[in-house]
CSV table of C-alpha atoms in Angstrom, one decimal:
chain,number,residue,atom,x,y,z
Q,1,UNK,CA,-3.1,-10.3,18.1
Q,2,UNK,CA,-1.7,-12.3,15.2
Q,3,UNK,CA,-4.1,-14.8,13.6
Q,4,UNK,CA,-2.1,-15.2,10.4
Q,5,UNK,CA,1.4,-14.9,9.1
Q,6,UNK,CA,0.0,-12.3,6.7
Q,7,UNK,CA,0.1,-9.8,9.5
Q,8,UNK,CA,2.5,-8.7,12.2
Q,9,UNK,CA,1.3,-9.0,15.8
Q,10,UNK,CA,-0.6,-5.9,16.8
Q,11,UNK,CA,-2.3,-4.3,19.8
Q,12,UNK,CA,-6.1,-4.7,19.8
Q,13,UNK,CA,-8.0,-1.5,20.4
Q,14,UNK,CA,-11.8,-2.1,20.9
Q,15,UNK,CA,-13.8,0.5,19.2
Q,16,UNK,CA,-11.0,1.7,16.9
Q,17,UNK,CA,-11.1,1.5,13.1
Q,18,UNK,CA,-8.7,-1.2,11.7
Q,19,UNK,CA,-6.3,0.3,9.3
Q,20,UNK,CA,-4.7,-2.4,7.1
Q,21,UNK,CA,-1.4,-1.1,5.8
Q,22,UNK,CA,0.1,-2.5,2.6
Q,23,UNK,CA,3.9,-2.0,2.1
Q,24,UNK,CA,5.7,-0.7,-0.9
Q,25,UNK,CA,7.7,-2.9,-3.3
Q,26,UNK,CA,10.4,-5.0,-1.7
Q,27,UNK,CA,9.3,-4.0,1.8
Q,28,UNK,CA,7.4,-5.9,4.4
Q,29,UNK,CA,5.1,-5.0,7.3
Q,30,UNK,CA,8.1,-3.6,9.3
Q,31,UNK,CA,7.8,-0.3,7.4
Q,32,UNK,CA,4.8,0.4,9.6
Q,33,UNK,CA,6.2,-0.8,12.9
Q,34,UNK,CA,6.5,2.8,14.3
Q,35,UNK,CA,2.9,3.5,13.4
Q,36,UNK,CA,1.5,1.2,16.0
Q,37,UNK,CA,3.4,3.2,18.7
Q,38,UNK,CA,2.7,6.6,17.3
Q,39,UNK,CA,-1.0,6.3,16.5
Q,40,UNK,CA,-3.7,7.1,19.1
Q,41,UNK,CA,-6.7,5.1,20.2
Q,42,UNK,CA,-8.8,5.8,17.0
Q,43,UNK,CA,-6.8,3.5,14.7
Q,44,UNK,CA,-5.7,-0.2,15.1
Q,45,UNK,CA,-2.8,-0.6,12.8
Q,46,UNK,CA,-2.6,-4.0,11.1
Q,47,UNK,CA,0.5,-4.3,8.9
Q,48,UNK,CA,0.3,-6.6,5.9
Q,49,UNK,CA,3.3,-9.0,5.5
Q,50,UNK,CA,3.5,-10.5,1.9
Q,51,UNK,CA,5.4,-13.7,1.3
Q,52,UNK,CA,9.1,-13.6,0.7
Q,53,UNK,CA,10.2,-11.2,3.4
Q,54,UNK,CA,11.1,-11.1,7.1
Q,55,UNK,CA,9.4,-14.0,8.9
Q,56,UNK,CA,8.0,-15.2,5.6
Q,57,UNK,CA,11.4,-15.1,3.8
Q,58,UNK,CA,11.4,-18.9,3.1
Q,59,UNK,CA,8.2,-18.5,1.1
Q,60,UNK,CA,8.3,-17.8,-2.6
Q,61,UNK,CA,7.3,-14.2,-3.4
Q,62,UNK,CA,4.1,-13.9,-5.4
Q,63,UNK,CA,4.5,-12.0,-8.7
Q,64,UNK,CA,0.8,-11.9,-9.7
Q,65,UNK,CA,-1.7,-9.4,-8.4
Q,66,UNK,CA,-4.5,-12.0,-8.5
Q,67,UNK,CA,-2.4,-14.5,-6.5
Q,68,UNK,CA,-1.6,-11.8,-3.9
Q,69,UNK,CA,-5.2,-10.8,-3.5
Q,70,UNK,CA,-6.6,-14.3,-3.4
Q,71,UNK,CA,-3.9,-15.4,-0.9
Q,72,UNK,CA,-4.5,-12.5,1.4
Q,73,UNK,CA,-8.3,-12.5,1.5
Q,74,UNK,CA,-8.9,-15.7,3.6
Q,75,UNK,CA,-6.7,-14.1,6.3
Q,76,UNK,CA,-8.1,-10.6,6.0
Q,77,UNK,CA,-11.9,-11.2,5.7
Q,78,UNK,CA,-12.3,-12.5,9.3
Q,79,UNK,CA,-10.8,-9.3,10.5
Q,80,UNK,CA,-13.4,-7.1,8.7
Q,81,UNK,CA,-15.9,-7.7,11.5
Q,82,UNK,CA,-15.6,-4.0,12.5
Q,83,UNK,CA,-15.1,-0.8,10.5
Q,84,UNK,CA,-11.9,-0.9,8.6
Q,85,UNK,CA,-9.9,1.0,6.0
Q,86,UNK,CA,-6.8,0.4,3.7
Q,87,UNK,CA,-3.6,2.4,3.5
Q,88,UNK,CA,-1.1,1.5,0.8
Q,89,UNK,CA,2.2,3.1,-0.2
Q,90,UNK,CA,3.5,2.9,-3.8
Q,91,UNK,CA,3.1,-0.7,-4.9
Q,92,UNK,CA,1.0,-1.2,-1.7
Q,93,UNK,CA,-1.5,1.4,-3.0
Q,94,UNK,CA,-2.2,-0.8,-6.1
Q,95,UNK,CA,-2.4,-4.0,-3.9
Q,96,UNK,CA,-4.9,-2.2,-1.6
Q,97,UNK,CA,-7.0,-1.0,-4.5
Q,98,UNK,CA,-7.2,-4.5,-6.1
Q,99,UNK,CA,-8.0,-6.1,-2.8
Q,100,UNK,CA,-10.8,-3.6,-2.3
Q,101,UNK,CA,-12.1,-4.3,-5.8
Q,102,UNK,CA,-12.3,-8.0,-5.1
Q,103,UNK,CA,-14.1,-7.4,-1.8
Q,104,UNK,CA,-16.7,-5.2,-3.5
Q,105,UNK,CA,-17.2,-7.6,-6.4
Q,106,UNK,CA,-17.7,-10.5,-4.0
Q,107,UNK,CA,-20.3,-8.7,-2.0
Q,108,UNK,CA,-18.4,-8.5,1.3
Q,109,UNK,CA,-18.4,-5.4,3.5
Q,110,UNK,CA,-16.0,-2.9,1.9
Q,111,UNK,CA,-13.5,-0.7,3.6
Q,112,UNK,CA,-14.6,2.7,4.8
Q,113,UNK,CA,-12.0,4.4,2.8
Q,114,UNK,CA,-8.9,3.8,0.7
Q,115,UNK,CA,-5.7,5.8,1.4
Q,116,UNK,CA,-3.5,5.4,-1.6
Q,117,UNK,CA,0.0,6.9,-1.5
Q,118,UNK,CA,2.8,7.7,-4.0
Q,119,UNK,CA,1.5,5.7,-6.9
Q,120,UNK,CA,-0.6,6.4,-10.0
Q,121,UNK,CA,-3.5,4.0,-10.8
Q,122,UNK,CA,-2.7,1.1,-13.2
Q,123,UNK,CA,-4.6,2.6,-16.1
Q,124,UNK,CA,-2.1,5.5,-16.1
Q,125,UNK,CA,1.0,4.5,-18.0
Q,126,UNK,CA,4.2,4.6,-16.0
Q,127,UNK,CA,6.4,7.5,-16.9
Q,128,UNK,CA,9.5,5.3,-16.7
Q,129,UNK,CA,10.6,2.2,-18.6
Q,130,UNK,CA,10.1,-1.4,-17.3
Q,131,UNK,CA,12.7,-2.9,-15.0
Q,132,UNK,CA,12.1,-6.6,-15.0
Q,133,UNK,CA,14.5,-7.4,-17.8
Q,134,UNK,CA,17.5,-5.7,-16.1
Q,135,UNK,CA,20.4,-7.6,-14.5
Q,136,UNK,CA,20.5,-7.5,-10.7
Q,137,UNK,CA,23.0,-4.7,-10.5
Q,138,UNK,CA,21.2,-2.6,-13.1
Q,139,UNK,CA,17.9,-3.3,-11.4
Q,140,UNK,CA,19.2,-2.2,-8.0
Q,141,UNK,CA,20.9,0.9,-9.4
Q,142,UNK,CA,17.7,2.0,-11.3
Q,143,UNK,CA,15.4,1.3,-8.3
Q,144,UNK,CA,17.6,3.5,-6.2
Q,145,UNK,CA,17.9,6.2,-8.8
Q,146,UNK,CA,14.1,6.4,-9.2
Q,147,UNK,CA,12.9,6.0,-5.7
Q,148,UNK,CA,15.9,6.3,-3.4
Q,149,UNK,CA,14.3,3.7,-1.2
Q,150,UNK,CA,17.2,1.3,-0.5
Q,151,UNK,CA,19.0,2.3,2.7
Q,152,UNK,CA,22.8,2.7,2.3
Q,153,UNK,CA,23.5,0.0,4.9
Q,154,UNK,CA,21.7,-2.5,2.7
Q,155,UNK,CA,23.4,-1.3,-0.5
Q,156,UNK,CA,26.8,-1.8,1.2
Q,157,UNK,CA,25.9,-5.4,2.2
Q,158,UNK,CA,25.7,-7.6,-1.0
Q,159,UNK,CA,24.6,-10.6,1.0
Q,160,UNK,CA,21.6,-8.8,2.5
Q,161,UNK,CA,20.7,-7.2,-0.8
Q,162,UNK,CA,20.7,-10.6,-2.4
Q,163,UNK,CA,18.2,-11.8,0.2
Q,164,UNK,CA,15.9,-8.9,-0.5
Q,165,UNK,CA,16.0,-9.0,-4.3
Q,166,UNK,CA,13.5,-11.8,-5.0
Q,167,UNK,CA,10.7,-10.0,-3.2
Q,168,UNK,CA,11.6,-6.6,-4.8
Q,169,UNK,CA,11.7,-8.1,-8.3
Q,170,UNK,CA,8.4,-10.0,-7.7
Q,171,UNK,CA,6.7,-6.8,-6.6
Q,172,UNK,CA,8.0,-4.8,-9.6
Q,173,UNK,CA,6.7,-7.6,-11.9
Q,174,UNK,CA,3.3,-7.3,-10.3
Q,175,UNK,CA,3.2,-3.6,-11.1
Q,176,UNK,CA,4.4,-4.1,-14.7
Q,177,UNK,CA,1.8,-6.8,-15.3
Q,178,UNK,CA,-1.2,-4.8,-14.2
Q,179,UNK,CA,-0.2,-1.6,-16.1
Q,180,UNK,CA,-2.8,-0.8,-18.6
Q,181,UNK,CA,-5.7,-2.4,-16.7
Q,182,UNK,CA,-8.9,-0.4,-17.0
Q,183,UNK,CA,-10.2,1.5,-13.9
Q,184,UNK,CA,-12.7,-0.2,-11.6
Q,185,UNK,CA,-15.1,2.4,-10.1
Q,186,UNK,CA,-15.6,1.5,-6.5
Q,187,UNK,CA,-18.3,2.8,-4.1
Q,188,UNK,CA,-15.6,3.7,-1.6
Q,189,UNK,CA,-14.1,7.1,-0.9
Q,190,UNK,CA,-10.4,7.5,-1.9
Q,191,UNK,CA,-7.8,9.8,-0.4
Q,192,UNK,CA,-4.7,10.0,-2.5
Q,193,UNK,CA,-1.5,11.1,-0.8
Q,194,UNK,CA,1.9,12.1,-2.3
Q,195,UNK,CA,5.1,14.1,-1.9
Q,196,UNK,CA,5.2,17.4,-3.7
Q,197,UNK,CA,8.7,16.7,-4.8
Q,198,UNK,CA,8.2,13.1,-6.0
Q,199,UNK,CA,9.9,13.0,-9.4
Q,200,UNK,CA,7.8,10.1,-10.7
Q,201,UNK,CA,4.3,10.5,-9.3
Q,202,UNK,CA,2.8,14.0,-9.9
Q,203,UNK,CA,-0.3,15.4,-8.3
Q,204,UNK,CA,-2.0,15.1,-11.7
Q,205,UNK,CA,-1.2,11.3,-11.8
Q,206,UNK,CA,-2.5,10.9,-8.2
Q,207,UNK,CA,-5.7,12.7,-9.3
Q,208,UNK,CA,-6.3,9.8,-11.7
Q,209,UNK,CA,-7.5,7.7,-8.8
Q,210,UNK,CA,-10.8,9.6,-9.3
Q,211,UNK,CA,-11.5,7.1,-12.0
Q,212,UNK,CA,-11.5,4.4,-9.3
Q,213,UNK,CA,-14.2,5.8,-7.1
Q,214,UNK,CA,-17.8,7.0,-7.5
Q,215,UNK,CA,-17.2,9.6,-4.7
Q,216,UNK,CA,-15.2,12.8,-5.0
Q,217,UNK,CA,-11.5,12.2,-4.7
Q,218,UNK,CA,-9.6,13.7,-1.8
Q,219,UNK,CA,-6.0,14.6,-2.8
Q,220,UNK,CA,-3.4,15.7,-0.3
Q,221,UNK,CA,0.3,16.5,-0.9
Q,222,UNK,CA,3.0,16.7,1.8
Q,223,UNK,CA,6.4,18.2,1.6
Q,224,UNK,CA,8.9,15.6,0.4
Q,225,UNK,CA,9.6,13.0,-2.3
Q,226,UNK,CA,8.5,9.4,-2.9
Q,227,UNK,CA,9.0,8.4,0.7
Q,228,UNK,CA,7.6,11.7,2.2
Q,229,UNK,CA,5.7,9.6,4.8
Q,230,UNK,CA,8.9,8.9,6.8
Q,231,UNK,CA,9.2,12.6,7.6
Q,232,UNK,CA,5.5,13.4,8.3
Q,233,UNK,CA,4.2,10.3,10.0
Q,234,UNK,CA,2.2,12.0,12.7
Q,235,UNK,CA,0.7,14.5,10.3
Q,236,UNK,CA,-0.2,11.7,7.9
Q,237,UNK,CA,-1.8,9.6,10.7
Q,238,UNK,CA,-3.7,12.7,11.9
Q,239,UNK,CA,-5.0,13.2,8.3
Q,240,UNK,CA,-6.1,9.5,8.1
Q,241,UNK,CA,-7.9,9.7,11.5
Q,242,UNK,CA,-9.7,12.9,10.5
Q,243,UNK,CA,-10.9,11.4,7.2
Q,244,UNK,CA,-12.1,8.3,8.9
Q,245,UNK,CA,-14.0,10.3,11.6
Q,246,UNK,CA,-15.7,12.2,8.8
Q,247,UNK,CA,-16.6,8.9,7.0
Q,248,UNK,CA,-18.0,7.5,10.2
Q,249,UNK,CA,-20.1,10.6,10.9
Q,250,UNK,CA,-21.4,10.6,7.3
Q,251,UNK,CA,-22.2,6.8,7.4
Q,252,UNK,CA,-24.0,7.1,10.8
Q,253,UNK,CA,-25.9,10.1,9.6
Q,254,UNK,CA,-27.1,8.2,6.5
Q,255,UNK,CA,-28.1,5.3,8.7
């Protein structure tokens, strides 16, 4: 299935919960390409592809959270005709949270649960200084120093790095512009994930997502740093599936 360029083609799984996966800054839907093969029948992975990367490279990256959410929703809402949830990593966690906020505020059926990974909520000040004003080389060096998320093969190819920079800069601008926003308490359970060796996002910062939900926050740490998920993919997917099973049982019990 692929009804929109906002999503990579995916395998339909009748009866499964749709898990919309939001990528981190500078990345696209391809960061979740292995999830579709590794996940079982309980989850239908739908990877979000923002403008300015991969098959949407010719499009201008969006540097406003409002623009991102409002552009995504017309493509996403028709796919909420079955139980669904959001997973977002780093910048994707904030994107997922704001998308859920707009869905709730507009009266549409909300996601069953938010899985927010390796990012503090916007109302918690970033522990590091802004990046948007830096030159390209300074920007790349600082991104890699903080997160270690740029593969060496890309760092060694200036022409490829130049193609990726506009989307990465736009995503960082989105994060810096929403910093300081007040929490929006949502009627949606939240599970916060992180790496226990992440130098930027502590467990205490992750715990601040409690201010975004009216339900008790579920906080889980895995061994690793900011990109812990690359090393524990199956354990992470098992945790997500388990949490959604519990949410489904609770909802059906209430019904």
